[in-house]
Coordinates of C-alpha atoms in Angstrom, one line a residue:
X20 CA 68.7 36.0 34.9
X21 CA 66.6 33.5 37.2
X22 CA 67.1 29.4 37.1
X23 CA 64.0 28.6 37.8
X24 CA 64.7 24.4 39.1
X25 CA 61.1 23.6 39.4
X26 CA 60.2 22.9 35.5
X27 CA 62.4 21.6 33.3
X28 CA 63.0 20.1 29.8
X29 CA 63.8 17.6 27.7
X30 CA 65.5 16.8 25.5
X31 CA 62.4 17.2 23.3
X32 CA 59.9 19.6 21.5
X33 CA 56.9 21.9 21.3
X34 CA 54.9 25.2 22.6
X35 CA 52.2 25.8 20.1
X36 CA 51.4 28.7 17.7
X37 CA 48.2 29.1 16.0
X38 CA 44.8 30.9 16.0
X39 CA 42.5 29.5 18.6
X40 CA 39.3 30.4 19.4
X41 CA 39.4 33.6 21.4
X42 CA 41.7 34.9 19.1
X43 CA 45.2 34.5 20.6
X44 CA 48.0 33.3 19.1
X45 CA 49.9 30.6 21.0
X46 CA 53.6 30.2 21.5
X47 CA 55.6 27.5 19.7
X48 CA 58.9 25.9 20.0
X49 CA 60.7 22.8 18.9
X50 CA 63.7 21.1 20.5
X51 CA 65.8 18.8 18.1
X52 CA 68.0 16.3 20.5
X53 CA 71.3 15.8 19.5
X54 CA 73.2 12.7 19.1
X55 CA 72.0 9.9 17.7
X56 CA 73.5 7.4 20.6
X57 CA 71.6 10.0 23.3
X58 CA 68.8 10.5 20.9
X59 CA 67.8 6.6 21.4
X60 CA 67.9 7.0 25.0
X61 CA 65.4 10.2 25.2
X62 CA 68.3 12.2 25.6
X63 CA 69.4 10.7 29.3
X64 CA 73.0 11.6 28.5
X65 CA 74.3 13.8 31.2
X66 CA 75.9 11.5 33.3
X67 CA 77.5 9.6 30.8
X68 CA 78.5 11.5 27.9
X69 CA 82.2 10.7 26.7
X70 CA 82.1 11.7 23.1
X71 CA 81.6 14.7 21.2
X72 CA 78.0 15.1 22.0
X73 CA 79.5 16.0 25.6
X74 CA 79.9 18.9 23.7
X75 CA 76.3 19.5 24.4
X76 CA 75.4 17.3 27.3
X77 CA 78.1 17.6 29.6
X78 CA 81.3 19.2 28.3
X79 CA 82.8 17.8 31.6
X80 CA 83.1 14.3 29.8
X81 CA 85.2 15.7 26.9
X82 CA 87.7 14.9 29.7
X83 CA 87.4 10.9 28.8
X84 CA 88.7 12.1 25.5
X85 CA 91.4 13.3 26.1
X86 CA 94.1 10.8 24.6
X87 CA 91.7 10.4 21.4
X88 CA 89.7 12.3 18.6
X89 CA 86.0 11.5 18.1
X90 CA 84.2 13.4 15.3
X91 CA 80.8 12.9 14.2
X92 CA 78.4 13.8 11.8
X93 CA 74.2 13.2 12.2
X94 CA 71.4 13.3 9.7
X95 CA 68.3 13.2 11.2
X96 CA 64.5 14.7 11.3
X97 CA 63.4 17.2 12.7
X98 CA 60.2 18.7 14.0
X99 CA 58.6 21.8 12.7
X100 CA 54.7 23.2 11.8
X101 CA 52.7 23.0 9.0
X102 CA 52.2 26.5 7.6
X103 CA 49.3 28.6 8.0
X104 CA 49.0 28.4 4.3
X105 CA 48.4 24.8 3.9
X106 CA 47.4 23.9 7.6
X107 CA 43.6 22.8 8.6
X108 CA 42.4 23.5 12.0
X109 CA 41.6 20.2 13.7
X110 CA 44.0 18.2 11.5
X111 CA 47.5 17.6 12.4
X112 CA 50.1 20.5 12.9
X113 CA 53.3 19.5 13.0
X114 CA 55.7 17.5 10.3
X115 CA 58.7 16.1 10.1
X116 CA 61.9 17.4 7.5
X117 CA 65.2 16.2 7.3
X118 CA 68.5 18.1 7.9
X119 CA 71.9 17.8 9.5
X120 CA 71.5 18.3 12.9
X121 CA 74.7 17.8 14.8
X122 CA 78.9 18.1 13.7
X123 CA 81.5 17.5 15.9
X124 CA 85.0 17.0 16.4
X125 CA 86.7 16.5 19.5
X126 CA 89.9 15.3 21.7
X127 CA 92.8 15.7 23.9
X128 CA 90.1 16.9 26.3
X129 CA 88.3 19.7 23.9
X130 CA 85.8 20.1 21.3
X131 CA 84.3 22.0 18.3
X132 CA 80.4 21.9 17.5
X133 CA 77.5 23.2 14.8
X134 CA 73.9 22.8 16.2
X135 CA 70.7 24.3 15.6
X136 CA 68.6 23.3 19.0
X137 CA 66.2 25.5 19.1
X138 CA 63.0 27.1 16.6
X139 CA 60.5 29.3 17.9
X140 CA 57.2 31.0 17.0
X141 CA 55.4 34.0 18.5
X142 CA 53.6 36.4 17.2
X143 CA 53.6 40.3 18.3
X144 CA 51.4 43.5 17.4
X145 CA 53.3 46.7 15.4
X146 CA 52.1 50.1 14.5
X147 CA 53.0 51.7 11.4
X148 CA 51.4 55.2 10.4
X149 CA 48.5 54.9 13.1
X150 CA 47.7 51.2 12.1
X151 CA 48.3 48.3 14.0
X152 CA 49.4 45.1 12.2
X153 CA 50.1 41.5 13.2
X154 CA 53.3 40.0 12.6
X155 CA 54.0 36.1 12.7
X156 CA 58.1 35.9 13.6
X157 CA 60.1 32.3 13.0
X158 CA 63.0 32.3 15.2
X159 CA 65.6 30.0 14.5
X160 CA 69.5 29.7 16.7
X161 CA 71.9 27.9 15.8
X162 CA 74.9 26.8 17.9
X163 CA 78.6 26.9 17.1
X164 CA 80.6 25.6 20.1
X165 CA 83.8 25.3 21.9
X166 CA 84.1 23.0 24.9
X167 CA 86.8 22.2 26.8
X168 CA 86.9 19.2 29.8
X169 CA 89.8 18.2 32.2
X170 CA 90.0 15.4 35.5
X171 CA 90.2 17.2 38.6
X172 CA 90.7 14.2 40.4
X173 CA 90.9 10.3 39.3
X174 CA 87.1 10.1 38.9
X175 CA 85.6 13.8 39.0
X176 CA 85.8 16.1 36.0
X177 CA 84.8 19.3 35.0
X178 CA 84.2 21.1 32.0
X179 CA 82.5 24.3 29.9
X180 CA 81.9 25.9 26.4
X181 CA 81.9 29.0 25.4
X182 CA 78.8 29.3 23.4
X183 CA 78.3 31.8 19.6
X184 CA 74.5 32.2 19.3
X185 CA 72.8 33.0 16.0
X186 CA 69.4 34.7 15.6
X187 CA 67.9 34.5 12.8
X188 CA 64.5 35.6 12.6
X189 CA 61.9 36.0 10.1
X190 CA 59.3 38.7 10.7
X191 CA 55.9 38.5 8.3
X192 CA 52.6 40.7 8.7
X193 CA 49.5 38.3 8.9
X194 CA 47.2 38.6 5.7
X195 CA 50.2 39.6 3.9
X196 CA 52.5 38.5 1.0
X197 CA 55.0 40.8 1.9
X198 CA 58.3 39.7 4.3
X199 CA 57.9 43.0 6.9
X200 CA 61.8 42.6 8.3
X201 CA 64.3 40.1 9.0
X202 CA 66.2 40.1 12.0
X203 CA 69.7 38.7 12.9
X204 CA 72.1 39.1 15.7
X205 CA 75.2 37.6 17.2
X206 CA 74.7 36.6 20.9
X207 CA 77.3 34.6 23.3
X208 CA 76.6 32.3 25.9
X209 CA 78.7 29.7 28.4
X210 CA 77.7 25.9 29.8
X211 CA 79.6 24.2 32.9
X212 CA 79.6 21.0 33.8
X213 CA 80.3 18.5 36.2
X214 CA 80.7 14.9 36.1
X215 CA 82.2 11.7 38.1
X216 CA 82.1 8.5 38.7
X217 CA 82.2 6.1 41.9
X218 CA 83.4 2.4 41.3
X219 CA 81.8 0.0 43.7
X220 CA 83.7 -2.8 43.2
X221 CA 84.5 -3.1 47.1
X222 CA 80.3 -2.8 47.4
X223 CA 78.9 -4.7 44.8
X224 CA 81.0 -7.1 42.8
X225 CA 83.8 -6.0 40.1
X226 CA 82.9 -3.2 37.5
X227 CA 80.3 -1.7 38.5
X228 CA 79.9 1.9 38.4
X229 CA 77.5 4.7 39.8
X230 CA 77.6 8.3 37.7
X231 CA 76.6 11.2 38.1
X232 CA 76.3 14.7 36.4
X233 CA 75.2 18.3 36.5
X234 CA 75.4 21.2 34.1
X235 CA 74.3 24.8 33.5
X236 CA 73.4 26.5 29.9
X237 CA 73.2 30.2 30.6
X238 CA 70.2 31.5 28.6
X239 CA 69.9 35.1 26.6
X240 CA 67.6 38.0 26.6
X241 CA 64.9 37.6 24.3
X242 CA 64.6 41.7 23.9
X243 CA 61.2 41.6 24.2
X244 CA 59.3 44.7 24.1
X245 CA 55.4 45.7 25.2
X246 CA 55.6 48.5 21.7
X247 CA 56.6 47.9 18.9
X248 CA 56.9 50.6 16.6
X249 CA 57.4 51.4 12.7
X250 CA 57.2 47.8 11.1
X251 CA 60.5 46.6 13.6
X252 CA 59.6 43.8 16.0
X253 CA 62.1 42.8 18.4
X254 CA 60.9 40.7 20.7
X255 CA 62.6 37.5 19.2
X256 CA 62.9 34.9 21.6
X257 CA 66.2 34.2 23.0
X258 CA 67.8 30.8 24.3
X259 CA 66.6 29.2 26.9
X260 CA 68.5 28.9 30.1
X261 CA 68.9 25.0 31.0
X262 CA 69.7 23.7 34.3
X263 CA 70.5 19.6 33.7
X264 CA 71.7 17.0 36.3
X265 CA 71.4 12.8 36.3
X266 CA 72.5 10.4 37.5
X267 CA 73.9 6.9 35.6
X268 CA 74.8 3.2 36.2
X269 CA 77.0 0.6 34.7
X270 CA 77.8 -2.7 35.0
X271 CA 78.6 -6.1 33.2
X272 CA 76.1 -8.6 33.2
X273 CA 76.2 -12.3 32.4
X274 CA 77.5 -14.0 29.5
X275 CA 74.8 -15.2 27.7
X276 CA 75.3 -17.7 25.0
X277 CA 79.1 -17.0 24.9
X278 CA 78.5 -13.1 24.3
X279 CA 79.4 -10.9 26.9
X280 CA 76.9 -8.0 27.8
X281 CA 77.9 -4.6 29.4
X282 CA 74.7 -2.9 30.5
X283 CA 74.4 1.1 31.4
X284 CA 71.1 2.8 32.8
X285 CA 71.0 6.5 32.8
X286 CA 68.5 8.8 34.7
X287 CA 68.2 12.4 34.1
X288 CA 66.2 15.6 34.5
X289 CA 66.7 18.8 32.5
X290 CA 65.2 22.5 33.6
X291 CA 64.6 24.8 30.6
X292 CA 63.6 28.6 31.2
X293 CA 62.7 30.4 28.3
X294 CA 62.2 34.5 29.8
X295 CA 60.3 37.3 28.3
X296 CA 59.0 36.1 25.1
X297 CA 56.7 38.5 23.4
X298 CA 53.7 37.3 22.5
X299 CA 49.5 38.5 21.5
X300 CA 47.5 37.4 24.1
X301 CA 43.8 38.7 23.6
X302 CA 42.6 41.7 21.6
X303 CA 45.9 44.1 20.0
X304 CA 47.9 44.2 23.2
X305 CA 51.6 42.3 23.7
X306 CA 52.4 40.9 26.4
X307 CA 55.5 39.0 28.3
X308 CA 55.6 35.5 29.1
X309 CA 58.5 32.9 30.3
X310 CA 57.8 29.5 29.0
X311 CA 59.3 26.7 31.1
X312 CA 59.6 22.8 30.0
X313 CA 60.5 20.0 32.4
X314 CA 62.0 16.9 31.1
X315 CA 62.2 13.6 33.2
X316 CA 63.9 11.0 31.2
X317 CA 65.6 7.6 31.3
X318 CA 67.6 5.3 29.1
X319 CA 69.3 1.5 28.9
X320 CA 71.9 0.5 26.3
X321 CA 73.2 -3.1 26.3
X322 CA 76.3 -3.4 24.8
X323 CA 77.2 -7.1 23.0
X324 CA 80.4 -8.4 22.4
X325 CA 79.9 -11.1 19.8
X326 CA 82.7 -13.5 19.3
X327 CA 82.5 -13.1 15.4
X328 CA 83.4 -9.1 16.0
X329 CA 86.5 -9.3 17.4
X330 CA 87.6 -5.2 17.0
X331 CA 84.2 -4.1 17.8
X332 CA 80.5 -4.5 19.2
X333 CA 76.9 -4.1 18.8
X334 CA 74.6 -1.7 20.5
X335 CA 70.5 -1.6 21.5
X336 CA 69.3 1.3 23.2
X337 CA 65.9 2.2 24.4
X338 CA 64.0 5.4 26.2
X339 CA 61.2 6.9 27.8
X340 CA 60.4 10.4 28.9
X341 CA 57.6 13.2 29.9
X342 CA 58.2 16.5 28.7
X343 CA 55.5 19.1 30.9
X344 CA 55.0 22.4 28.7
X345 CA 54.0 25.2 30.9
X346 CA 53.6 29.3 30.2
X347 CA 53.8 30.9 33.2
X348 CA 52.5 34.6 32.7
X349 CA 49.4 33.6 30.5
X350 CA 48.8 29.6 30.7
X351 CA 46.8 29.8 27.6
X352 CA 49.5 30.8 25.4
X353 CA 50.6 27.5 25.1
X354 CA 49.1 24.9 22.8
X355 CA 50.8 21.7 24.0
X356 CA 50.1 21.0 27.2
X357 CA 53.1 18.0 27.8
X358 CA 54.1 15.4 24.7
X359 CA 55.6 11.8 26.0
X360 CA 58.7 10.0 24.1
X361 CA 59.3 6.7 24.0
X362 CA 62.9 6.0 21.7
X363 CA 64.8 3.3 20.6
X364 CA 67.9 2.6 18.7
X365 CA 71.0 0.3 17.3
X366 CA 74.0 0.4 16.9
X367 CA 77.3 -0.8 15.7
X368 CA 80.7 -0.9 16.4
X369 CA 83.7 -1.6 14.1
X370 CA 87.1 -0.7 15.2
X371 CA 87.3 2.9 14.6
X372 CA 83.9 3.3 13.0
X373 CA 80.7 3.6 14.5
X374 CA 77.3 3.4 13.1
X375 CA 74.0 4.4 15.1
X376 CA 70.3 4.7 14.3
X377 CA 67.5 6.1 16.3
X378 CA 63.8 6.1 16.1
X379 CA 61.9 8.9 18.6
X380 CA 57.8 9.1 18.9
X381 CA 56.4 11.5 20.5
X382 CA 53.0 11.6 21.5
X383 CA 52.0 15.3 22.1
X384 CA 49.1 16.1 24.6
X385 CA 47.6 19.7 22.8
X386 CA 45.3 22.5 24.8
X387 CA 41.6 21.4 24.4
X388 CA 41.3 25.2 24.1
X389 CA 43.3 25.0 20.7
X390 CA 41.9 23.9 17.3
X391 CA 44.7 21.3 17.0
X392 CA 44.6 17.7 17.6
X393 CA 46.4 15.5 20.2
X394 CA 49.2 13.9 17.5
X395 CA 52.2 11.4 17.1
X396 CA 55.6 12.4 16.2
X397 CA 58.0 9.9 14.5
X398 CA 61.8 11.0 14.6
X399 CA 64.7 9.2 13.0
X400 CA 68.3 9.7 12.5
X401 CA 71.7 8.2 11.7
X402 CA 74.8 9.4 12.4
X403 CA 78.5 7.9 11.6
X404 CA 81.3 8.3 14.1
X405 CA 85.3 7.9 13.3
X406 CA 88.0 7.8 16.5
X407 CA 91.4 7.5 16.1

């Protein structure tokens, strides 16, 4: 399978699916990010991540954990269309619905997680008895991972998880009340990472740090097929492959009003590579298209230390990032063309307990070729930490 390192992703969202006006049917896919704390920073983790959302980021940083336990649970929106049933072209296209997006538990340097990352719909032409039908096919994988990280050396760790995928897929002729097939499988993937850290407190004064990181998701076959025959689709899409890397700083900054503040700045790009989704593009024929996403994102928290909290802290975060959408076999397919995120968040601290919150908008940038407004996106979630 290729890694293609010249697009990337985010951390973030969309690929369009609806009619347009020459009759295709555009590709569509939503990224939920994970972890509230990484969430508020436009998911510009990689290089920092030290709790069990390494799990996803970086599992190298499940290293840091490794003489504690960290679990966490997160409740948060997330992004997904409004159905053809109730949607009006030229109004807006996507919503927002609420689930649990992220569980984890992790220490003594490894790490159990349930995510669903990913939705996708495409849409692909079947024959049954001489008669070719349309079928609209939801996608949806969720994640249940095992990550392990260890130190290598003082300040350079490495890590990896070993990945169970599952497809779930519902497959629904056009025009039709009738639910044509439903798909699952059980697929298995891997993640490596690296991570490390460079004190330069011989450079620039005591306690400050440079980070970096770098990690591979290996990506599955989407099946994808040019016939499809007797009411079976089964080009699903598969998971992306992600190639991620970033870079992070640290550093205490003065006391201001008695408070010490401890400030961290992350920078991060993420490659995403979905391969061979089937999809209509013009008339009754399928065809095969990768769809690649490049994410360029950064993110500041500043960490307080008010007197009055004396086993704990307080947190604010803030994001920004450009997400660039782009199908490479049919350019058309696609019916956002990039979406921008701009994130914030708080935080608190109290001894073993943390509390975040983070708000995400998303301004998406559509295809003028698509019936489907430019729109705005707002994202929240909450999630609730315990270490011991």
């Amino acid at each position: 399978m290729k890694i293609n390192a010249n697009k990337l992703v985010h951390a973030s969202l969309i690929a369009g699916a609806v009619f347009a006006a020459n009759n295709s049917i555009a590709l569509e896919q939503f990224f939920n990010v994970p972890g509230t704390r990484a969430m508020a920073m436009s998911g510009a983790f990689i290089a920092t991540a030290g709790d069990s959302t390494a799990l996803w980021y970086n599992p190298a940083g499940l290293a840091k954990l490794s003489d504690s336990i960290d679990f966490t649970i997160e409740q948060g929106d997330i992004t997904q269309e409004e159905p053809d049933a109730t949607w009006v072209p030229n109004t807006d296209r996507y919503v927002e619905d609420s689930d649990v997006k992220y569980i984890a538990v992790a220490g003594g340097g490894m790490g159990l997680a349930y995510f669903k990352p990913y939705k996708f719909f495409n849409t692909a032409n079947y024959t049954n008895n001489g008669t070719t039908f349309t079928a609209e096919i939801e996608t949806e994988l969720s994640e249940l991972k095992y990550g392990f990280g260890t130190a290598v050396a003082d300040s350079v760790r490495i890590g990896g998880t070993l990945d169970m995928i599952f497809k779930e897929a519902d497959i629904n002729q056009i025009g039709s009340n009738t639910n044509d097939d439903d798909l699952s499988q059980l697929e298995f993937g891997f993640s490596l990472g690296l991570q490390g850290d460079l004190a330069l407190d011989d450079m620039v004064m005591k306690g400050h740090k440079f980070s970096y990181g770098l990690m591979y998701r290996s990506g599955t076959d989407s099946n994808a097929e040019d016939d499809v025959y007797t009411d079976k689709v089964k080009g699903v899409p598969g998971r992306p492959e992600a190639v991620n890397y970033g870079i992070g700083y640290s550093a205490p900054l003065p006391v201001v009003l008695g408070v010490p503040l401890f400030l961290t700045f992350n920078y991060e790009i993420d490659n995403l590579v979905y391969e061979g989704i089937l999809n209509i593009t013009s008339g009754t024929g399928n065809a095969e298209s990768d769809l690649e996403e490049t994410k360029k994102a950064w993110g500041l928290e500043l960490q307080m230390f008010p007197s009055f909290m004396k086993n704990g802290s307080l947190f604010l975060r803030y994001g920004s990032a450009n997400v660039d959408v782009d199908a490479v076999d049919n350019p058309s397919a696609t019916i956002v063309n990039e979406f921008d995120v701009q994130s914030f968040g708080v935080g608190v601290r109290l001894g073993n307990w943390v509390v975040d919150f983070a708000k995400e908008t998303r301004d998406i940038t559509a295809n003028p070729s698509y019936n489907v407004p430019d729109q705005e996106l707002d994202l929240t979630a909450i999630s609730v930490s315990y270490g011991f």
